[in-house]
Amino acid sequence: EEITVPEAEYQVGWSHGREKLEGDKLDYSKGSFYANPLTEDLTNSMLERRRLQRKQLNDNNSAEDDINVKSGTKELLKWDESLHSIKTDEELIQLAKDNPAFFAPNVWPSNCLPELECAFRDVG
C-alpha cells in the first residue's frame, strides 16, 4: 500500500491486478512499477520552470544572467513551450489536481524496498 496511488489511476508506483486483459478480467499474472524518469514531481518542476522563465523575462535576458544560469536550467527553460497557454501558477496547480494520473509525483518503496529507487533511476 505504501507505493500504490489509486487516485492517480495507478500511473505511478505499484500496479498489480489493476489492468484488464479481456473484458472485465483483471490481470494478476504480473505487476508493474511506474515512475516518471525525468522528474520526481512534474507539477513542482513546471512551477519552477515558470519561475525561472519569469526571472529571465524580468532580467531582460542579460548577459550576466546567461553566465549565472546553469546549462541544465537553460534546457529546462526550453523544454515545455505548452506552458504559455497556462497563464497562472494557480491554473497549473488546478490542472494538476484535475489530472492526477498525469501529474502525480513519483512514489518509492523506501520502507519495503529502498534499493529500487536507485536501481530504477540508473536504468532511466
mmCIF file with all atom_site columns, C-alpha atoms in Angstrom:
data_model
loop_
_atom_site.group_PDB
_atom_site.id
_atom_site.type_symbol
_atom_site.label_atom_id
_atom_site.label_alt_id
_atom_site.label_comp_id
_atom_site.label_asym_id
_atom_site.label_entity_id
_atom_site.label_seq_id
_atom_site.pdbx_PDB_ins_code
_atom_site.Cartn_x
_atom_site.Cartn_y
_atom_site.Cartn_z
_atom_site.occupancy
_atom_site.B_iso_or_equiv
_atom_site.pdbx_formal_charge
_atom_site.auth_seq_id
_atom_site.auth_comp_id
_atom_site.auth_asym_id
_atom_site.auth_atom_id
_atom_site.pdbx_PDB_model_num
ATOM 1   C CA . GLU A 1 1   ? 0.000   0.000   0.000   1.00 0.00 ? 1   GLU A CA 1
ATOM 2   C CA . GLU A 1 2   ? 2.969   2.321   0.585   1.00 0.00 ? 2   GLU A CA 1
ATOM 3   C CA . ILE A 1 3   ? 3.556   2.611   -3.156  1.00 0.00 ? 3   ILE A CA 1
ATOM 4   C CA . THR A 1 4   ? 0.103   2.373   -4.687  1.00 0.00 ? 4   THR A CA 1
ATOM 5   C CA . VAL A 1 5   ? -1.631  5.546   -5.848  1.00 0.00 ? 5   VAL A CA 1
ATOM 6   C CA . PRO A 1 6   ? -5.255  4.740   -6.752  1.00 0.00 ? 6   PRO A CA 1
ATOM 7   C CA . GLU A 1 7   ? -6.164  8.430   -7.169  1.00 0.00 ? 7   GLU A CA 1
ATOM 8   C CA . ALA A 1 8   ? -3.569  8.607   -9.974  1.00 0.00 ? 8   ALA A CA 1
ATOM 9   C CA . GLU A 1 9   ? -5.151  5.552   -11.588 1.00 0.00 ? 9   GLU A CA 1
ATOM 10  C CA . TYR A 1 10  ? -2.004  3.548   -10.726 1.00 0.00 ? 10  TYR A CA 1
ATOM 11  C CA . GLN A 1 11  ? 0.069   5.527   -13.256 1.00 0.00 ? 11  GLN A CA 1
ATOM 12  C CA . VAL A 1 12  ? 2.818   5.955   -10.639 1.00 0.00 ? 12  VAL A CA 1
ATOM 13  C CA . GLY A 1 13  ? 4.018   3.416   -8.117  1.00 0.00 ? 13  GLY A CA 1
ATOM 14  C CA . TRP A 1 14  ? 2.966   -0.214  -7.958  1.00 0.00 ? 14  TRP A CA 1
ATOM 15  C CA . SER A 1 15  ? 0.193   -1.680  -10.055 1.00 0.00 ? 15  SER A CA 1
ATOM 16  C CA . HIS A 1 16  ? -0.876  -5.304  -9.656  1.00 0.00 ? 16  HIS A CA 1
ATOM 17  C CA . GLY A 1 17  ? -4.211  -6.677  -10.730 1.00 0.00 ? 17  GLY A CA 1
ATOM 18  C CA . ARG A 1 18  ? -5.424  -3.278  -11.957 1.00 0.00 ? 18  ARG A CA 1
ATOM 19  C CA . GLU A 1 19  ? -5.135  -3.702  -15.704 1.00 0.00 ? 19  GLU A CA 1
ATOM 20  C CA . LYS A 1 20  ? -7.733  -5.627  -17.670 1.00 0.00 ? 20  LYS A CA 1
ATOM 21  C CA . LEU A 1 21  ? -6.800  -8.174  -20.306 1.00 0.00 ? 21  LEU A CA 1
ATOM 22  C CA . GLU A 1 22  ? -10.130 -9.447  -21.553 1.00 0.00 ? 22  GLU A CA 1
ATOM 23  C CA . GLY A 1 23  ? -13.400 -7.748  -20.767 1.00 0.00 ? 23  GLY A CA 1
ATOM 24  C CA . ASP A 1 24  ? -13.579 -7.190  -17.022 1.00 0.00 ? 24  ASP A CA 1
ATOM 25  C CA . LYS A 1 25  ? -10.955 -9.829  -16.144 1.00 0.00 ? 25  LYS A CA 1
ATOM 26  C CA . LEU A 1 26  ? -8.103  -8.277  -14.107 1.00 0.00 ? 26  LEU A CA 1
ATOM 27  C CA . ASP A 1 27  ? -4.516  -9.281  -14.888 1.00 0.00 ? 27  ASP A CA 1
ATOM 28  C CA . TYR A 1 28  ? -2.915  -10.797 -11.782 1.00 0.00 ? 28  TYR A CA 1
ATOM 29  C CA . SER A 1 29  ? -0.122  -12.501 -13.744 1.00 0.00 ? 29  SER A CA 1
ATOM 30  C CA . LYS A 1 30  ? 2.263   -9.540  -13.473 1.00 0.00 ? 30  LYS A CA 1
ATOM 31  C CA . GLY A 1 31  ? 2.946   -6.407  -11.534 1.00 0.00 ? 31  GLY A CA 1
ATOM 32  C CA . SER A 1 32  ? 4.284   -3.113  -12.813 1.00 0.00 ? 32  SER A CA 1
ATOM 33  C CA . PHE A 1 33  ? 6.111   -0.223  -11.231 1.00 0.00 ? 33  PHE A CA 1
ATOM 34  C CA . TYR A 1 34  ? 5.681   3.181   -12.862 1.00 0.00 ? 34  TYR A CA 1
ATOM 35  C CA . ALA A 1 35  ? 7.648   6.383   -12.312 1.00 0.00 ? 35  ALA A CA 1
ATOM 36  C CA . ASN A 1 36  ? 8.484   9.498   -14.284 1.00 0.00 ? 36  ASN A CA 1
ATOM 37  C CA . PRO A 1 37  ? 12.169  9.185   -15.251 1.00 0.00 ? 37  PRO A CA 1
ATOM 38  C CA . LEU A 1 38  ? 12.519  12.920  -15.976 1.00 0.00 ? 38  LEU A CA 1
ATOM 39  C CA . THR A 1 39  ? 11.349  14.429  -12.711 1.00 0.00 ? 39  THR A CA 1
ATOM 40  C CA . GLU A 1 40  ? 10.212  13.410  -9.252  1.00 0.00 ? 40  GLU A CA 1
ATOM 41  C CA . ASP A 1 41  ? 7.297   15.835  -9.235  1.00 0.00 ? 41  ASP A CA 1
ATOM 42  C CA . LEU A 1 42  ? 6.080   17.194  -12.572 1.00 0.00 ? 42  LEU A CA 1
ATOM 43  C CA . THR A 1 43  ? 3.937   19.940  -11.057 1.00 0.00 ? 43  THR A CA 1
ATOM 44  C CA . ASN A 1 44  ? 6.771   21.325  -8.939  1.00 0.00 ? 44  ASN A CA 1
ATOM 45  C CA . SER A 1 45  ? 9.187   21.088  -11.885 1.00 0.00 ? 45  SER A CA 1
ATOM 46  C CA . MET A 1 46  ? 6.774   23.013  -14.093 1.00 0.00 ? 46  MET A CA 1
ATOM 47  C CA . LEU A 1 47  ? 6.226   25.666  -11.404 1.00 0.00 ? 47  LEU A CA 1
ATOM 48  C CA . GLU A 1 48  ? 9.990   26.036  -11.007 1.00 0.00 ? 48  GLU A CA 1
ATOM 49  C CA . ARG A 1 49  ? 10.392  26.342  -14.775 1.00 0.00 ? 49  ARG A CA 1
ATOM 50  C CA . ARG A 1 50  ? 7.745   29.075  -14.846 1.00 0.00 ? 50  ARG A CA 1
ATOM 51  C CA . ARG A 1 51  ? 9.544   30.886  -12.017 1.00 0.00 ? 51  ARG A CA 1
ATOM 52  C CA . LEU A 1 52  ? 12.821  30.745  -13.965 1.00 0.00 ? 52  LEU A CA 1
ATOM 53  C CA . GLN A 1 53  ? 11.099  31.960  -17.126 1.00 0.00 ? 53  GLN A CA 1
ATOM 54  C CA . ARG A 1 54  ? 9.644   34.938  -15.254 1.00 0.00 ? 54  ARG A CA 1
ATOM 55  C CA . LYS A 1 55  ? 13.064  35.689  -13.783 1.00 0.00 ? 55  LYS A CA 1
ATOM 56  C CA . GLN A 1 56  ? 14.648  35.631  -17.220 1.00 0.00 ? 56  GLN A CA 1
ATOM 57  C CA . LEU A 1 57  ? 11.986  37.970  -18.573 1.00 0.00 ? 57  LEU A CA 1
ATOM 58  C CA . ASN A 1 58  ? 12.473  40.327  -15.639 1.00 0.00 ? 58  ASN A CA 1
ATOM 59  C CA . ASP A 1 59  ? 16.226  40.283  -16.138 1.00 0.00 ? 59  ASP A CA 1
ATOM 60  C CA . ASN A 1 60  ? 15.711  41.062  -19.851 1.00 0.00 ? 60  ASN A CA 1
ATOM 61  C CA . ASN A 1 61  ? 17.939  38.118  -20.801 1.00 0.00 ? 61  ASN A CA 1
ATOM 62  C CA . SER A 1 62  ? 21.047  39.976  -19.652 1.00 0.00 ? 62  SER A CA 1
ATOM 63  C CA . ALA A 1 63  ? 24.463  38.546  -20.475 1.00 0.00 ? 63  ALA A CA 1
ATOM 64  C CA . GLU A 1 64  ? 25.214  38.353  -16.757 1.00 0.00 ? 64  GLU A CA 1
ATOM 65  C CA . ASP A 1 65  ? 22.119  36.185  -16.256 1.00 0.00 ? 65  ASP A CA 1
ATOM 66  C CA . ASP A 1 66  ? 23.241  33.853  -19.053 1.00 0.00 ? 66  ASP A CA 1
ATOM 67  C CA . ILE A 1 67  ? 26.535  33.338  -17.243 1.00 0.00 ? 67  ILE A CA 1
ATOM 68  C CA . ASN A 1 68  ? 24.835  32.567  -13.939 1.00 0.00 ? 68  ASN A CA 1
ATOM 69  C CA . VAL A 1 69  ? 22.155  30.176  -15.277 1.00 0.00 ? 69  VAL A CA 1
ATOM 70  C CA . LYS A 1 70  ? 23.322  26.568  -15.199 1.00 0.00 ? 70  LYS A CA 1
ATOM 71  C CA . SER A 1 71  ? 23.242  24.719  -18.506 1.00 0.00 ? 71  SER A CA 1
ATOM 72  C CA . GLY A 1 72  ? 20.693  22.236  -17.115 1.00 0.00 ? 72  GLY A CA 1
ATOM 73  C CA . THR A 1 73  ? 18.445  25.123  -16.181 1.00 0.00 ? 73  THR A CA 1
ATOM 74  C CA . LYS A 1 74  ? 18.662  26.546  -19.697 1.00 0.00 ? 74  LYS A CA 1
ATOM 75  C CA . GLU A 1 75  ? 17.468  23.209  -21.085 1.00 0.00 ? 75  GLU A CA 1
ATOM 76  C CA . LEU A 1 76  ? 14.695  23.138  -18.505 1.00 0.00 ? 76  LEU A CA 1
ATOM 77  C CA . LEU A 1 77  ? 13.507  26.560  -19.671 1.00 0.00 ? 77  LEU A CA 1
ATOM 78  C CA . LYS A 1 78  ? 13.264  25.398  -23.295 1.00 0.00 ? 78  LYS A CA 1
ATOM 79  C CA . TRP A 1 79  ? 11.657  22.045  -22.542 1.00 0.00 ? 79  TRP A CA 1
ATOM 80  C CA . ASP A 1 80  ? 7.939   22.844  -22.478 1.00 0.00 ? 80  ASP A CA 1
ATOM 81  C CA . GLU A 1 81  ? 6.514   25.509  -24.776 1.00 0.00 ? 81  GLU A CA 1
ATOM 82  C CA . SER A 1 82  ? 2.957   24.475  -23.878 1.00 0.00 ? 82  SER A CA 1
ATOM 83  C CA . LEU A 1 83  ? 3.233   26.381  -20.601 1.00 0.00 ? 83  LEU A CA 1
ATOM 84  C CA . HIS A 1 84  ? 2.399   29.561  -22.489 1.00 0.00 ? 84  HIS A CA 1
ATOM 85  C CA . SER A 1 85  ? -1.253  28.509  -22.677 1.00 0.00 ? 85  SER A CA 1
ATOM 86  C CA . ILE A 1 86  ? -1.432  28.287  -18.864 1.00 0.00 ? 86  ILE A CA 1
ATOM 87  C CA . LYS A 1 87  ? -1.493  31.872  -17.647 1.00 0.00 ? 87  LYS A CA 1
ATOM 88  C CA . THR A 1 88  ? -1.069  31.491  -13.872 1.00 0.00 ? 88  THR A CA 1
ATOM 89  C CA . ASP A 1 89  ? 0.542   29.129  -11.402 1.00 0.00 ? 89  ASP A CA 1
ATOM 90  C CA . GLU A 1 90  ? -2.907  28.598  -9.909  1.00 0.00 ? 90  GLU A CA 1
ATOM 91  C CA . GLU A 1 91  ? -4.182  27.352  -13.296 1.00 0.00 ? 91  GLU A CA 1
ATOM 92  C CA . LEU A 1 92  ? -1.296  24.894  -13.456 1.00 0.00 ? 92  LEU A CA 1
ATOM 93  C CA . ILE A 1 93  ? -1.965  23.654  -9.917  1.00 0.00 ? 93  ILE A CA 1
ATOM 94  C CA . GLN A 1 94  ? -5.649  23.202  -10.740 1.00 0.00 ? 94  GLN A CA 1
ATOM 95  C CA . LEU A 1 95  ? -4.767  21.348  -13.953 1.00 0.00 ? 95  LEU A CA 1
ATOM 96  C CA . ALA A 1 96  ? -2.565  19.013  -11.915 1.00 0.00 ? 96  ALA A CA 1
ATOM 97  C CA . LYS A 1 97  ? -5.354  18.413  -9.378  1.00 0.00 ? 97  LYS A CA 1
ATOM 98  C CA . ASP A 1 98  ? -7.816  17.685  -12.179 1.00 0.00 ? 98  ASP A CA 1
ATOM 99  C CA . ASN A 1 99  ? -5.414  15.225  -13.868 1.00 0.00 ? 99  ASN A CA 1
ATOM 100 C CA . PRO A 1 100 ? -3.672  13.245  -11.103 1.00 0.00 ? 100 PRO A CA 1
ATOM 101 C CA . ALA A 1 101 ? -2.832  10.339  -13.416 1.00 0.00 ? 101 ALA A CA 1
ATOM 102 C CA . PHE A 1 102 ? -0.586  12.654  -15.441 1.00 0.00 ? 102 PHE A CA 1
ATOM 103 C CA . PHE A 1 103 ? 0.805   14.917  -12.704 1.00 0.00 ? 103 PHE A CA 1
ATOM 104 C CA . ALA A 1 104 ? 1.192   12.553  -9.724  1.00 0.00 ? 104 ALA A CA 1
ATOM 105 C CA . PRO A 1 105 ? 4.656   12.719  -8.156  1.00 0.00 ? 105 PRO A CA 1
ATOM 106 C CA . ASN A 1 106 ? 6.755   9.569   -8.034  1.00 0.00 ? 106 ASN A CA 1
ATOM 107 C CA . VAL A 1 107 ? 6.400   7.274   -5.055  1.00 0.00 ? 107 VAL A CA 1
ATOM 108 C CA . TRP A 1 108 ? 9.178   4.966   -3.934  1.00 0.00 ? 108 TRP A CA 1
ATOM 109 C CA . PRO A 1 109 ? 9.149   1.896   -1.681  1.00 0.00 ? 109 PRO A CA 1
ATOM 110 C CA . SER A 1 110 ? 11.553  3.481   0.789   1.00 0.00 ? 110 SER A CA 1
ATOM 111 C CA . ASN A 1 111 ? 10.383  1.241   3.656   1.00 0.00 ? 111 ASN A CA 1
ATOM 112 C CA . CYS A 1 112 ? 9.915   -2.134  1.952   1.00 0.00 ? 112 CYS A CA 1
ATOM 113 C CA . LEU A 1 113 ? 12.456  -1.989  -0.935  1.00 0.00 ? 113 LEU A CA 1
ATOM 114 C CA . PRO A 1 114 ? 14.733  1.065   -0.593  1.00 0.00 ? 114 PRO A CA 1
ATOM 115 C CA . GLU A 1 115 ? 17.201  -0.039  -3.293  1.00 0.00 ? 115 GLU A CA 1
ATOM 116 C CA . LEU A 1 116 ? 14.523  0.143   -6.015  1.00 0.00 ? 116 LEU A CA 1
ATOM 117 C CA . GLU A 1 117 ? 14.706  3.931   -6.361  1.00 0.00 ? 117 GLU A CA 1
ATOM 118 C CA . CYS A 1 118 ? 18.417  3.960   -7.224  1.00 0.00 ? 118 CYS A CA 1
ATOM 119 C CA . ALA A 1 119 ? 18.095  0.942   -9.498  1.00 0.00 ? 119 ALA A CA 1
ATOM 120 C CA . PHE A 1 120 ? 15.120  2.461   -11.311 1.00 0.00 ? 120 PHE A CA 1
ATOM 121 C CA . ARG A 1 121 ? 16.910  5.780   -11.780 1.00 0.00 ? 121 ARG A CA 1
ATOM 122 C CA . ASP A 1 122 ? 20.076  4.070   -13.003 1.00 0.00 ? 122 ASP A CA 1
ATOM 123 C CA . VAL A 1 123 ? 18.084  2.299   -15.735 1.00 0.00 ? 123 VAL A CA 1
ATOM 124 C CA . GLY A 1 124 ? 16.384  5.562   -16.712 1.00 0.00 ? 124 GLY A CA 1
#
